[in-house]
mmCIF file of C-alpha atoms and ligand atoms in Angstrom:
data_model
loop_
_atom_site.group_PDB
_atom_site.id
_atom_site.type_symbol
_atom_site.label_atom_id
_atom_site.label_comp_id
_atom_site.label_asym_id
_atom_site.label_seq_id
_atom_site.Cartn_x
_atom_site.Cartn_y
_atom_site.Cartn_z
ATOM 1 C CA UNK A 1 7.902 -63.399 8.462
ATOM 2 C CA UNK A 2 6.561 -66.207 5.894
ATOM 3 C CA UNK A 3 3.507 -64.385 3.612
ATOM 4 C CA UNK A 4 1.312 -66.947 5.683
ATOM 5 C CA UNK A 5 1.740 -65.384 8.872
ATOM 6 C CA UNK A 6 0.649 -62.557 7.867
ATOM 7 C CA UNK A 7 -1.819 -63.897 5.915
ATOM 8 C CA UNK A 8 -3.346 -64.347 9.584
ATOM 9 C CA UNK A 9 -3.644 -61.261 10.136
ATOM 10 C CA UNK A 10 -6.019 -60.343 7.505
ATOM 11 C CA UNK A 11 -10.239 -61.056 7.408
ATOM 12 C CA UNK A 12 -10.275 -62.456 4.094
ATOM 13 C CA UNK A 13 -13.510 -63.881 2.362
ATOM 14 C CA UNK A 14 -12.754 -67.964 2.314
ATOM 15 C CA UNK A 15 -9.993 -69.765 3.713
ATOM 16 C CA UNK A 16 -6.766 -69.681 1.749
ATOM 17 C CA UNK A 17 -5.759 -72.160 -0.539
ATOM 18 C CA UNK A 18 -3.009 -71.432 -2.118
ATOM 19 C CA UNK A 19 -0.049 -68.232 -1.753
ATOM 20 C CA UNK A 20 2.799 -68.562 -4.035
ATOM 21 C CA UNK A 21 5.620 -66.156 -5.497
ATOM 22 C CA UNK A 22 4.310 -64.228 -8.652
ATOM 23 C CA UNK A 23 4.954 -62.071 -11.406
ATOM 24 C CA UNK A 24 8.614 -60.814 -13.016
ATOM 25 C CA UNK A 25 9.167 -57.662 -10.876
ATOM 26 C CA UNK A 26 12.472 -56.588 -10.349
ATOM 27 C CA UNK A 27 11.866 -55.169 -6.943
ATOM 28 C CA UNK A 28 9.543 -56.007 -4.532
ATOM 29 C CA UNK A 29 8.137 -60.094 -2.941
ATOM 30 C CA UNK A 30 5.228 -60.738 -4.749
ATOM 31 C CA UNK A 31 3.036 -63.478 -3.803
ATOM 32 C CA UNK A 32 -0.596 -64.062 -5.685
ATOM 33 C CA UNK A 33 -3.241 -65.340 -2.529
ATOM 34 C CA UNK A 34 -5.957 -67.640 -3.567
ATOM 35 C CA UNK A 35 -8.837 -68.509 -1.364
ATOM 36 C CA UNK A 36 -11.564 -71.168 -1.305
ATOM 37 C CA UNK A 37 -14.437 -68.281 -1.801
ATOM 38 C CA UNK A 38 -12.983 -67.560 -5.402
ATOM 39 C CA UNK A 39 -11.050 -64.767 -4.044
ATOM 40 C CA UNK A 40 -7.288 -63.530 -5.106
ATOM 41 C CA UNK A 41 -4.882 -60.985 -3.863
ATOM 42 C CA UNK A 42 -1.804 -59.854 -4.110
ATOM 43 C CA UNK A 43 0.263 -59.862 -0.973
ATOM 44 C CA UNK A 44 3.795 -57.898 -1.519
ATOM 45 C CA UNK A 45 6.582 -57.129 1.008
ATOM 46 C CA UNK A 46 8.368 -53.812 -0.405
ATOM 47 C CA UNK A 47 11.527 -54.341 -0.986
ATOM 48 C CA UNK A 48 13.852 -52.521 1.580
ATOM 49 C CA UNK A 49 16.902 -52.127 -0.343
ATOM 50 C CA UNK A 50 14.547 -49.662 -2.810
ATOM 51 C CA UNK A 51 12.319 -47.802 -0.095
ATOM 52 C CA UNK A 52 13.551 -46.547 3.165
ATOM 53 C CA UNK A 53 10.044 -45.030 4.002
ATOM 54 C CA UNK A 54 7.485 -47.109 3.332
ATOM 55 C CA UNK A 55 4.632 -45.192 5.429
ATOM 56 C CA UNK A 56 5.200 -42.518 2.616
ATOM 57 C CA UNK A 57 5.034 -44.776 -0.181
ATOM 58 C CA UNK A 58 1.440 -46.259 1.310
ATOM 59 C CA UNK A 59 0.159 -42.470 2.207
ATOM 60 C CA UNK A 60 1.133 -41.782 -1.810
ATOM 61 C CA UNK A 61 -0.257 -44.897 -3.037
ATOM 62 C CA UNK A 62 -3.887 -44.377 -0.677
ATOM 63 C CA UNK A 63 -3.945 -41.126 -1.573
ATOM 64 C CA UNK A 64 -3.590 -41.592 -5.054
ATOM 65 C CA UNK A 65 -5.969 -44.838 -6.059
ATOM 66 C CA UNK A 66 -8.455 -42.848 -3.986
ATOM 67 C CA UNK A 67 -8.345 -39.731 -6.049
ATOM 68 C CA UNK A 68 -8.164 -42.229 -9.063
ATOM 69 C CA UNK A 69 -11.291 -43.987 -7.853
ATOM 70 C CA UNK A 70 -13.572 -40.685 -8.194
ATOM 71 C CA UNK A 71 -11.965 -40.073 -12.070
ATOM 72 C CA UNK A 72 -12.722 -43.416 -13.192
ATOM 73 C CA UNK A 73 -16.456 -43.408 -11.830
ATOM 74 C CA UNK A 74 -17.123 -40.128 -13.124
ATOM 75 C CA UNK A 75 -16.235 -41.117 -16.856
ATOM 76 C CA UNK A 76 -18.483 -44.356 -16.219
ATOM 77 C CA UNK A 77 -15.275 -46.794 -15.968
ATOM 78 C CA UNK A 78 -14.978 -49.809 -13.353
ATOM 79 C CA UNK A 79 -13.143 -48.340 -10.453
ATOM 80 C CA UNK A 80 -12.696 -51.690 -8.627
ATOM 81 C CA UNK A 81 -10.359 -53.290 -12.029
ATOM 82 C CA UNK A 82 -9.046 -49.650 -12.844
ATOM 83 C CA UNK A 83 -6.606 -48.958 -10.218
ATOM 84 C CA UNK A 84 -5.512 -50.608 -7.623
ATOM 85 C CA UNK A 85 -7.406 -51.257 -4.463
ATOM 86 C CA UNK A 86 -5.700 -51.464 -1.451
ATOM 87 C CA UNK A 87 -6.711 -54.632 1.045
ATOM 88 C CA UNK A 88 -6.662 -53.283 5.068
ATOM 89 C CA UNK A 89 -5.786 -55.769 7.680
ATOM 90 C CA UNK A 90 -8.248 -56.942 9.748
ATOM 91 C CA UNK A 91 -7.553 -53.995 12.156
ATOM 92 C CA UNK A 92 -7.850 -51.429 9.208
ATOM 93 C CA UNK A 93 -4.255 -50.796 8.787
ATOM 94 C CA UNK A 94 -3.490 -50.435 5.230
ATOM 95 C CA UNK A 95 0.143 -52.123 5.827
ATOM 96 C CA UNK A 96 1.976 -53.657 8.286
ATOM 97 C CA UNK A 97 5.410 -53.192 9.143
ATOM 98 C CA UNK A 98 7.525 -55.898 10.162
ATOM 99 C CA UNK A 99 11.631 -56.318 11.021
ATOM 100 C CA UNK A 100 11.532 -57.210 7.759
ATOM 101 C CA UNK A 101 9.839 -54.375 5.580
ATOM 102 C CA UNK A 102 6.452 -53.445 4.318
ATOM 103 C CA UNK A 103 3.716 -55.692 3.732
ATOM 104 C CA UNK A 104 0.525 -54.790 1.902
ATOM 105 C CA UNK A 105 -2.196 -56.346 -0.389
ATOM 106 C CA UNK A 106 -4.195 -55.199 -3.110
ATOM 107 C CA UNK A 107 -7.101 -57.275 -4.969
ATOM 108 C CA UNK A 108 -6.006 -59.219 -7.625
ATOM 109 C CA UNK A 109 -6.695 -57.560 -11.156
ATOM 110 C CA UNK A 110 -8.266 -61.251 -12.910
ATOM 111 C CA UNK A 111 -8.685 -61.820 -16.640
ATOM 112 C CA UNK A 112 -6.176 -59.522 -17.302
ATOM 113 C CA UNK A 113 -2.225 -60.126 -18.306
ATOM 114 C CA UNK A 114 0.735 -57.681 -18.590
ATOM 115 C CA UNK A 115 3.631 -58.421 -20.910
ATOM 116 C CA UNK A 116 7.188 -58.484 -20.352
ATOM 117 C CA UNK A 117 7.646 -57.976 -24.342
ATOM 118 C CA UNK A 118 5.744 -55.774 -26.849
ATOM 119 C CA UNK A 119 4.379 -58.736 -29.080
ATOM 120 C CA UNK A 120 3.070 -56.112 -31.172
ATOM 121 C CA UNK A 121 2.869 -52.089 -32.251
ATOM 122 C CA UNK A 122 -0.912 -52.684 -31.004
ATOM 123 C CA UNK A 123 -0.421 -53.821 -27.666
ATOM 124 C CA UNK A 124 2.557 -51.254 -27.424
ATOM 125 C CA UNK A 125 -0.177 -48.132 -28.985
ATOM 126 C CA UNK A 126 -2.344 -49.646 -25.451
ATOM 127 C CA UNK A 127 0.489 -49.499 -23.406
ATOM 128 C CA UNK A 128 1.233 -45.734 -24.498
ATOM 129 C CA UNK A 129 -2.850 -44.660 -24.417
ATOM 130 C CA UNK A 130 -2.981 -46.452 -20.455
ATOM 131 C CA UNK A 131 0.285 -44.473 -19.072
ATOM 132 C CA UNK A 132 -1.096 -41.108 -21.040
ATOM 133 C CA UNK A 133 -4.568 -41.436 -20.011
ATOM 134 C CA UNK A 134 -2.691 -42.333 -16.515
ATOM 135 C CA UNK A 135 -0.885 -39.103 -16.326
ATOM 136 C CA UNK A 136 -4.176 -37.186 -17.887
ATOM 137 C CA UNK A 137 -6.524 -38.789 -14.926
ATOM 138 C CA UNK A 138 -3.492 -37.246 -12.457
ATOM 139 C CA UNK A 139 -3.526 -33.659 -14.487
ATOM 140 C CA UNK A 140 -5.517 -31.922 -11.761
ATOM 141 C CA UNK A 141 -3.991 -33.673 -8.461
ATOM 142 C CA UNK A 142 -1.393 -31.741 -6.511
ATOM 143 C CA UNK A 143 1.951 -33.370 -7.273
ATOM 144 C CA UNK A 144 3.657 -30.801 -4.574
ATOM 145 C CA UNK A 145 1.696 -32.991 -2.290
ATOM 146 C CA UNK A 146 2.829 -36.178 -2.872
ATOM 147 C CA UNK A 147 6.182 -37.607 -1.302
ATOM 148 C CA UNK A 148 9.098 -38.329 -2.902
ATOM 149 C CA UNK A 149 9.303 -41.970 -2.270
ATOM 150 C CA UNK A 150 12.849 -42.730 -3.634
ATOM 151 C CA UNK A 151 14.221 -39.340 -3.654
ATOM 152 C CA UNK A 152 15.936 -38.198 -7.063
ATOM 153 C CA UNK A 153 15.075 -41.022 -8.589
ATOM 154 C CA UNK A 154 15.469 -39.739 -12.490
ATOM 155 C CA UNK A 155 18.365 -37.144 -10.998
ATOM 156 C CA UNK A 156 20.349 -38.972 -13.813
ATOM 157 C CA UNK A 157 23.401 -36.862 -12.847
ATOM 158 C CA UNK A 158 23.017 -37.829 -9.584
ATOM 159 C CA UNK A 159 22.700 -41.162 -10.651
ATOM 160 C CA UNK A 160 25.730 -40.622 -12.139
ATOM 161 C CA UNK A 161 28.039 -39.303 -9.198
ATOM 162 C CA UNK A 162 26.840 -42.851 -7.580
ATOM 163 C CA UNK A 163 27.894 -44.750 -10.224
ATOM 164 C CA UNK A 164 31.256 -43.513 -9.996
ATOM 165 C CA UNK A 165 31.960 -43.523 -6.251
ATOM 166 C CA UNK A 166 30.293 -47.367 -7.465
ATOM 167 C CA UNK A 167 33.149 -48.213 -9.867
ATOM 168 C CA UNK A 168 35.859 -46.618 -7.107
ATOM 169 C CA UNK A 169 34.680 -48.725 -4.339
ATOM 170 C CA UNK A 170 34.407 -51.466 -6.194
ATOM 171 C CA UNK A 171 33.383 -53.767 -3.480
ATOM 172 C CA UNK A 172 32.317 -56.667 -5.603
ATOM 173 C CA UNK A 173 36.015 -56.922 -6.924
ATOM 174 C CA UNK A 174 33.990 -56.749 -10.598
ATOM 175 C CA UNK A 175 35.205 -53.817 -11.935
ATOM 176 C CA UNK A 176 38.193 -54.222 -14.010
ATOM 177 C CA UNK A 177 35.836 -56.867 -15.650
ATOM 178 C CA UNK A 178 33.735 -54.024 -16.902
ATOM 179 C CA UNK A 179 36.049 -51.356 -17.656
ATOM 180 C CA UNK A 180 34.561 -50.945 -20.649
ATOM 181 C CA UNK A 181 30.693 -50.834 -20.076
ATOM 182 C CA UNK A 182 31.998 -48.207 -17.364
ATOM 183 C CA UNK A 183 33.678 -46.504 -20.123
ATOM 184 C CA UNK A 184 30.802 -46.331 -22.406
ATOM 185 C CA UNK A 185 28.999 -44.420 -18.999
ATOM 186 C CA UNK A 186 31.432 -42.005 -18.306
ATOM 187 C CA UNK A 187 31.517 -41.265 -21.674
ATOM 188 C CA UNK A 188 28.410 -40.021 -22.240
ATOM 189 C CA UNK A 189 28.328 -38.336 -18.598
ATOM 190 C CA UNK A 190 27.851 -34.963 -20.057
ATOM 191 C CA UNK A 191 24.356 -35.531 -21.421
ATOM 192 C CA UNK A 192 23.467 -36.553 -17.412
ATOM 193 C CA UNK A 193 21.907 -33.271 -16.771
ATOM 194 C CA UNK A 194 19.897 -32.253 -19.755
ATOM 195 C CA UNK A 195 16.408 -33.399 -19.195
ATOM 196 C CA UNK A 196 16.678 -32.060 -15.537
ATOM 197 C CA UNK A 197 17.631 -28.694 -16.349
ATOM 198 C CA UNK A 198 15.859 -28.259 -18.951
ATOM 199 C CA UNK A 199 12.960 -26.375 -16.830
ATOM 200 C CA UNK A 200 10.343 -28.983 -17.551
ATOM 201 C CA UNK A 201 6.927 -28.895 -15.822
ATOM 202 C CA UNK A 202 6.279 -31.107 -12.841
ATOM 203 C CA UNK A 203 3.240 -33.560 -13.204
ATOM 204 C CA UNK A 204 2.465 -36.669 -10.941
ATOM 205 C CA UNK A 205 4.142 -39.059 -12.913
ATOM 206 C CA UNK A 206 4.609 -42.628 -12.634
ATOM 207 C CA UNK A 207 8.066 -43.654 -13.404
ATOM 208 C CA UNK A 208 7.836 -47.065 -13.643
ATOM 209 C CA UNK A 209 6.327 -47.458 -16.645
ATOM 210 C CA UNK A 210 7.906 -50.884 -18.147
ATOM 211 C CA UNK A 211 5.441 -52.400 -20.210
ATOM 212 C CA UNK A 212 4.680 -55.107 -17.496
ATOM 213 C CA UNK A 213 3.228 -52.581 -15.085
ATOM 214 C CA UNK A 214 0.345 -52.302 -17.481
ATOM 215 C CA UNK A 215 -2.553 -54.772 -17.354
ATOM 216 C CA UNK A 216 -4.390 -55.257 -20.647
ATOM 217 C CA UNK A 217 -8.188 -56.601 -20.498
ATOM 218 C CA UNK A 218 -9.033 -59.434 -22.169
ATOM 219 C CA UNK A 219 -9.985 -57.542 -25.484
ATOM 220 C CA UNK A 220 -6.742 -56.289 -25.304
ATOM 221 C CA UNK A 221 -7.469 -52.772 -24.265
ATOM 222 C CA UNK A 222 -4.929 -51.235 -21.437
ATOM 223 C CA UNK A 223 -6.833 -51.853 -18.006
ATOM 224 C CA UNK A 224 -4.801 -50.698 -15.240
ATOM 225 C CA UNK A 225 -1.922 -49.606 -14.133
ATOM 226 C CA UNK A 226 0.327 -51.062 -11.225
ATOM 227 C CA UNK A 227 3.379 -50.680 -9.314
ATOM 228 C CA UNK A 228 2.469 -47.187 -7.697
ATOM 229 C CA UNK A 229 5.009 -47.278 -5.791
ATOM 230 C CA UNK A 230 7.150 -44.237 -7.691
ATOM 231 C CA UNK A 231 4.060 -42.251 -8.610
ATOM 232 C CA UNK A 232 5.376 -38.808 -7.646
ATOM 233 C CA UNK A 233 6.183 -35.409 -9.097
ATOM 234 C CA UNK A 234 8.657 -35.868 -12.309
ATOM 235 C CA UNK A 235 8.594 -35.076 -16.101
ATOM 236 C CA UNK A 236 6.266 -36.572 -18.461
ATOM 237 C CA UNK A 237 9.636 -38.025 -20.192
ATOM 238 C CA UNK A 238 10.247 -40.083 -17.892
ATOM 239 C CA UNK A 239 7.404 -41.837 -17.864
ATOM 240 C CA UNK A 240 7.497 -42.359 -22.128
ATOM 241 C CA UNK A 241 11.127 -42.240 -22.026
ATOM 242 C CA UNK A 242 11.331 -46.386 -19.367
ATOM 243 C CA UNK A 243 8.180 -47.229 -21.766
ATOM 244 C CA UNK A 244 10.353 -46.949 -24.899
ATOM 245 C CA UNK A 245 13.026 -48.277 -22.849
ATOM 246 C CA UNK A 246 11.029 -51.205 -21.823
ATOM 247 C CA UNK A 247 8.884 -51.759 -25.005
ATOM 248 C CA UNK A 248 10.583 -50.498 -28.120
ATOM 249 C CA UNK A 249 13.262 -53.032 -27.908
ATOM 250 C CA UNK A 250 12.990 -55.981 -30.268
ATOM 251 C CA UNK A 251 14.270 -58.392 -27.503
ATOM 252 C CA UNK A 252 13.896 -58.852 -23.784
ATOM 253 C CA UNK A 253 15.730 -56.876 -20.923
ATOM 254 C CA UNK A 254 17.949 -59.438 -20.212
ATOM 255 C CA UNK A 255 18.476 -61.068 -23.370
ATOM 256 C CA UNK A 256 22.250 -61.947 -23.798
ATOM 257 C CA UNK A 257 22.707 -62.561 -27.571
ATOM 258 C CA UNK A 258 22.934 -58.868 -28.339
ATOM 259 C CA UNK A 259 22.514 -59.208 -32.287
ATOM 260 C CA UNK A 260 18.415 -59.168 -30.962
ATOM 261 C CA UNK A 261 18.879 -55.962 -29.171
ATOM 262 C CA UNK A 262 17.751 -53.879 -31.936
ATOM 263 C CA UNK A 263 15.353 -50.167 -30.870
ATOM 264 C CA UNK A 264 12.294 -50.714 -33.459
ATOM 265 C CA UNK A 265 10.982 -47.017 -34.811
ATOM 266 C CA UNK A 266 7.600 -48.817 -35.313
ATOM 267 C CA UNK A 267 7.544 -49.489 -31.992
ATOM 268 C CA UNK A 268 8.169 -46.289 -31.194
ATOM 269 C CA UNK A 269 5.629 -44.854 -33.269
ATOM 270 C CA UNK A 270 3.095 -47.178 -32.102
ATOM 271 C CA UNK A 271 3.845 -45.965 -28.086
ATOM 272 C CA UNK A 272 3.916 -42.080 -29.255
ATOM 273 C CA UNK A 273 0.702 -42.485 -30.997
ATOM 274 C CA UNK A 274 -1.120 -43.957 -28.081
ATOM 275 C CA UNK A 275 0.141 -41.777 -25.387
ATOM 276 C CA UNK A 276 0.190 -38.237 -27.462
ATOM 277 C CA UNK A 277 -3.432 -39.303 -27.987
ATOM 278 C CA UNK A 278 -4.207 -39.241 -24.435
ATOM 279 C CA UNK A 279 -2.065 -36.270 -23.715
ATOM 280 C CA UNK A 280 -1.265 -34.592 -26.670
ATOM 281 C CA UNK A 281 -3.658 -31.444 -25.875
ATOM 282 C CA UNK A 282 -2.067 -31.008 -22.021
ATOM 283 C CA UNK A 283 1.920 -31.050 -22.660
ATOM 284 C CA UNK A 284 3.898 -28.077 -23.827
ATOM 285 C CA UNK A 285 5.992 -27.948 -27.280
ATOM 286 C CA UNK A 286 8.852 -28.082 -24.816
ATOM 287 C CA UNK A 287 7.364 -31.357 -23.535
ATOM 288 C CA UNK A 288 7.119 -33.088 -26.606
ATOM 289 C CA UNK A 289 10.200 -32.115 -27.862
ATOM 290 C CA UNK A 290 11.490 -33.550 -25.079
ATOM 291 C CA UNK A 291 9.894 -37.134 -25.309
ATOM 292 C CA UNK A 292 12.768 -38.442 -27.530
ATOM 293 C CA UNK A 293 15.596 -37.281 -24.850
ATOM 294 C CA UNK A 294 13.579 -38.879 -22.311
ATOM 295 C CA UNK A 295 13.872 -42.451 -24.254
ATOM 296 C CA UNK A 296 17.631 -42.042 -24.456
ATOM 297 C CA UNK A 297 18.132 -41.111 -20.970
ATOM 298 C CA UNK A 298 15.642 -43.745 -19.325
ATOM 299 C CA UNK A 299 17.906 -46.106 -21.221
ATOM 300 C CA UNK A 300 21.270 -44.688 -20.332
ATOM 301 C CA UNK A 301 20.190 -44.151 -16.729
ATOM 302 C CA UNK A 302 18.720 -47.705 -16.474
ATOM 303 C CA UNK A 303 21.691 -49.354 -17.889
ATOM 304 C CA UNK A 304 23.942 -47.597 -16.028
ATOM 305 C CA UNK A 305 21.645 -48.448 -12.474
ATOM 306 C CA UNK A 306 22.091 -52.379 -13.229
ATOM 307 C CA UNK A 307 25.727 -51.958 -14.003
ATOM 308 C CA UNK A 308 26.070 -50.212 -10.554
ATOM 309 C CA UNK A 309 24.006 -52.970 -9.124
ATOM 310 C CA UNK A 310 26.474 -55.245 -10.721
ATOM 311 C CA UNK A 311 28.915 -53.335 -9.392
ATOM 312 C CA UNK A 312 28.078 -53.075 -5.490
ATOM 313 C CA UNK A 313 26.896 -56.848 -5.698
ATOM 314 C CA UNK A 314 23.335 -57.559 -6.562
ATOM 315 C CA UNK A 315 22.011 -55.382 -3.682
ATOM 316 C CA UNK A 316 18.873 -54.081 -5.235
ATOM 317 C CA UNK A 317 17.132 -55.818 -7.952
ATOM 318 C CA UNK A 318 16.182 -59.616 -8.139
ATOM 319 C CA UNK A 319 18.763 -61.895 -10.269
ATOM 320 C CA UNK A 320 18.619 -65.037 -11.367
ATOM 321 C CA UNK A 321 22.295 -65.141 -12.234
ATOM 322 C CA UNK A 322 25.505 -64.091 -11.007
ATOM 323 C CA UNK A 323 25.765 -61.885 -14.483
ATOM 324 C CA UNK A 324 22.565 -61.417 -14.921
ATOM 325 C CA UNK A 325 22.767 -57.633 -14.141
ATOM 326 C CA UNK A 326 25.692 -57.149 -15.990
ATOM 327 C CA UNK A 327 23.300 -58.938 -19.021
ATOM 328 C CA UNK A 328 20.629 -56.379 -18.477
ATOM 329 C CA UNK A 329 23.098 -53.374 -18.536
ATOM 330 C CA UNK A 330 24.771 -54.561 -21.570
ATOM 331 C CA UNK A 331 21.325 -55.007 -23.266
ATOM 332 C CA UNK A 332 20.436 -51.692 -22.027
ATOM 333 C CA UNK A 333 23.504 -49.841 -23.589
ATOM 334 C CA UNK A 334 23.277 -52.041 -27.152
ATOM 335 C CA UNK A 335 19.586 -50.298 -27.267
ATOM 336 C CA UNK A 336 21.100 -47.003 -26.535
ATOM 337 C CA UNK A 337 23.655 -46.875 -29.190
ATOM 338 C CA UNK A 338 20.940 -48.060 -31.930
ATOM 339 C CA UNK A 339 18.221 -44.940 -30.280
ATOM 340 C CA UNK A 340 21.611 -42.235 -30.729
ATOM 341 C CA UNK A 341 21.107 -43.135 -34.477
ATOM 342 C CA UNK A 342 17.368 -42.589 -34.722
ATOM 343 C CA UNK A 343 16.849 -39.216 -32.639
ATOM 344 C CA UNK A 344 15.751 -36.950 -35.392
ATOM 345 C CA UNK A 345 13.395 -39.604 -36.555
ATOM 346 C CA UNK A 346 12.097 -40.011 -32.870
ATOM 347 C CA UNK A 347 11.444 -36.287 -33.144
ATOM 348 C CA UNK A 348 10.421 -36.059 -36.104
ATOM 349 C CA UNK A 349 7.228 -38.994 -35.252
ATOM 350 C CA UNK A 350 6.447 -37.323 -31.915
ATOM 351 C CA UNK A 351 5.681 -33.679 -33.493
ATOM 352 C CA UNK A 352 4.186 -35.526 -36.570
ATOM 353 C CA UNK A 353 1.710 -37.640 -33.982
ATOM 354 C CA UNK A 354 0.448 -34.057 -32.638
ATOM 355 C CA UNK A 355 -0.596 -32.776 -35.669
ATOM 356 C CA UNK A 356 -3.241 -35.847 -36.433
HETATM 357 P P1 ADP B 1 7.774 -54.681 -8.675
HETATM 358 O O1 ADP B 1 7.926 -53.300 -8.307
HETATM 359 O O2 ADP B 1 8.393 -56.016 -8.101
HETATM 360 O O3 ADP B 1 7.662 -54.800 -10.224
HETATM 361 P P2 ADP B 1 4.938 -54.854 -9.072
HETATM 362 O O4 ADP B 1 3.816 -54.281 -8.303
HETATM 363 O O5 ADP B 1 5.271 -54.611 -10.007
HETATM 364 O O6 ADP B 1 6.071 -55.417 -8.390
HETATM 365 O O7 ADP B 1 3.426 -56.739 -9.200
HETATM 366 C C1 ADP B 1 4.691 -57.871 -9.748
HETATM 367 C C2 ADP B 1 3.577 -58.215 -10.743
HETATM 368 O O8 ADP B 1 2.901 -58.449 -10.004
HETATM 369 C C3 ADP B 1 3.369 -57.151 -11.628
HETATM 370 O O9 ADP B 1 4.337 -57.312 -13.068
HETATM 371 C C4 ADP B 1 2.304 -57.596 -11.716
HETATM 372 O O10 ADP B 1 2.170 -59.235 -13.182
HETATM 373 C C5 ADP B 1 1.556 -58.897 -10.566
HETATM 374 N N1 ADP B 1 0.869 -57.775 -9.748
HETATM 375 C C6 ADP B 1 0.457 -56.980 -9.355
HETATM 376 N N2 ADP B 1 -0.473 -56.242 -8.757
HETATM 377 C C7 ADP B 1 -1.098 -56.816 -9.305
HETATM 378 C C8 ADP B 1 -2.802 -56.962 -9.253
HETATM 379 N N3 ADP B 1 -3.301 -56.073 -8.310
HETATM 380 N N4 ADP B 1 -3.416 -57.233 -10.410
HETATM 381 C C9 ADP B 1 -2.958 -58.668 -10.590
HETATM 382 N N5 ADP B 1 -1.319 -58.638 -10.904
HETATM 383 C C10 ADP B 1 -1.053 -57.257 -10.260
HETATM 384 C C1 GN1 B 2 12.525 -52.124 -11.962
HETATM 385 O O1 GN1 B 2 9.934 -53.074 -9.668
HETATM 386 P P1 GN1 B 2 10.168 -53.294 -11.765
HETATM 387 O O2 GN1 B 2 10.467 -54.393 -11.879
HETATM 388 O O3 GN1 B 2 8.521 -52.608 -12.060
HETATM 389 C C2 GN1 B 2 12.531 -50.475 -11.188
HETATM 390 C C3 GN1 B 2 12.721 -50.130 -12.347
HETATM 391 C C4 GN1 B 2 13.853 -50.246 -13.167
HETATM 392 C C5 GN1 B 2 13.070 -51.506 -14.257
HETATM 393 C C6 GN1 B 2 14.057 -52.139 -14.783
HETATM 394 C C7 GN1 B 2 11.666 -48.726 -7.809
HETATM 395 O O4 GN1 B 2 10.696 -51.682 -12.542
HETATM 396 O O5 GN1 B 2 13.348 -48.182 -11.864
HETATM 397 O O6 GN1 B 2 13.475 -49.681 -14.798
HETATM 398 O O7 GN1 B 2 13.294 -52.419 -12.572
HETATM 399 N N1 GN1 B 2 12.190 -49.771 -9.944
HETATM 400 C C8 GN1 B 2 12.594 -49.464 -9.090
HETATM 401 O O8 GN1 B 2 13.950 -53.482 -14.987
HETATM 402 O O9 GN1 B 2 13.766 -49.193 -8.905
HETATM 403 MG MG1 MG B 3 6.764 -54.052 -11.438
#
């Protein structure tokens, strides 16, 4: 079904004047819908490749956003701009299941922007503040009551098992061309289970804290954390780590010229300051010490996932050219190598950020 026929099931303010693909997400199918009355909405079809239980995703999103609205209102914020608002269908349902998957709508948060890359330390410090505040706002929410929308999402050891199987199966016939990259992943396999098995507390985490999943307002302040499909129990190191992976890279995630891909320690520091400024007093010493490992793990896991999707014939991430996933994987691996040289410096930074 086309977005237009889905829109007929909504009672929006004003007639629809335009519908167009929107944003740079790798997973869902996202459209910006505008109406004559000046209304704007985000219509999305969830990726069936990523989410096989969309009703669980929507239950989590519905419950978490309702809870956040209360927290935001109590501190004097604007719940209509600081968290996502689900727009129900005319019949009151919060989503629609079709043969192609699950459709849902959010109010478009206007006057805000997201960044594909951190332009400077101030932007990234603010992103840290935004994602840190998100976890803090959900600190009292009972994590165990949320569904695991993608089972074992950041269980890197389990990802490695799937990766080995994909390399052995070689459905796309691409494995021979990437033996070096496969070896890069396997050489580091002994570390894959070290975060999950560290005995760290489970919290409500976002789990997909890529820089473009936080909207910034016109003053450059973190406004709203979006893309809540993977909010579920997790470790703070996942959230911290995935932001570092995406924002402390001096180049875009799919930059093919690896001489431009570097791990920026000043960016790491900026994010750590923003994030720990919000969460430092709720985290244990072991959690704070786990943050650099989280950065390593999320970068390793993400590179492995891109390479696995390449081996599987590009069935999971949106791609725009045949070697896109391979380019992304190589990019993550280049970043990882630089991170490996900076682990002691990262640890010192997170420990110092707490003392300040
Ligand atoms: P994906 O899972 O594919 O990344 P997202 O939910 O992150 O999908 O949405 C894709 C993009 O759409 C975001 O990066 C953001 O730019 C934009 N977007 C999503 N929801 C909203 C919203 N409510 N208001 C404004 N922009 C949004
Ligand atoms: C996906 O949905 P999006 O584009 O924000 C992916 C993340 C990856 C990221 C890599 C549900 O994030 O796990 O880290 O791409 N989301 C899902 O860019 O798999
Ligand atoms: Mg996204």
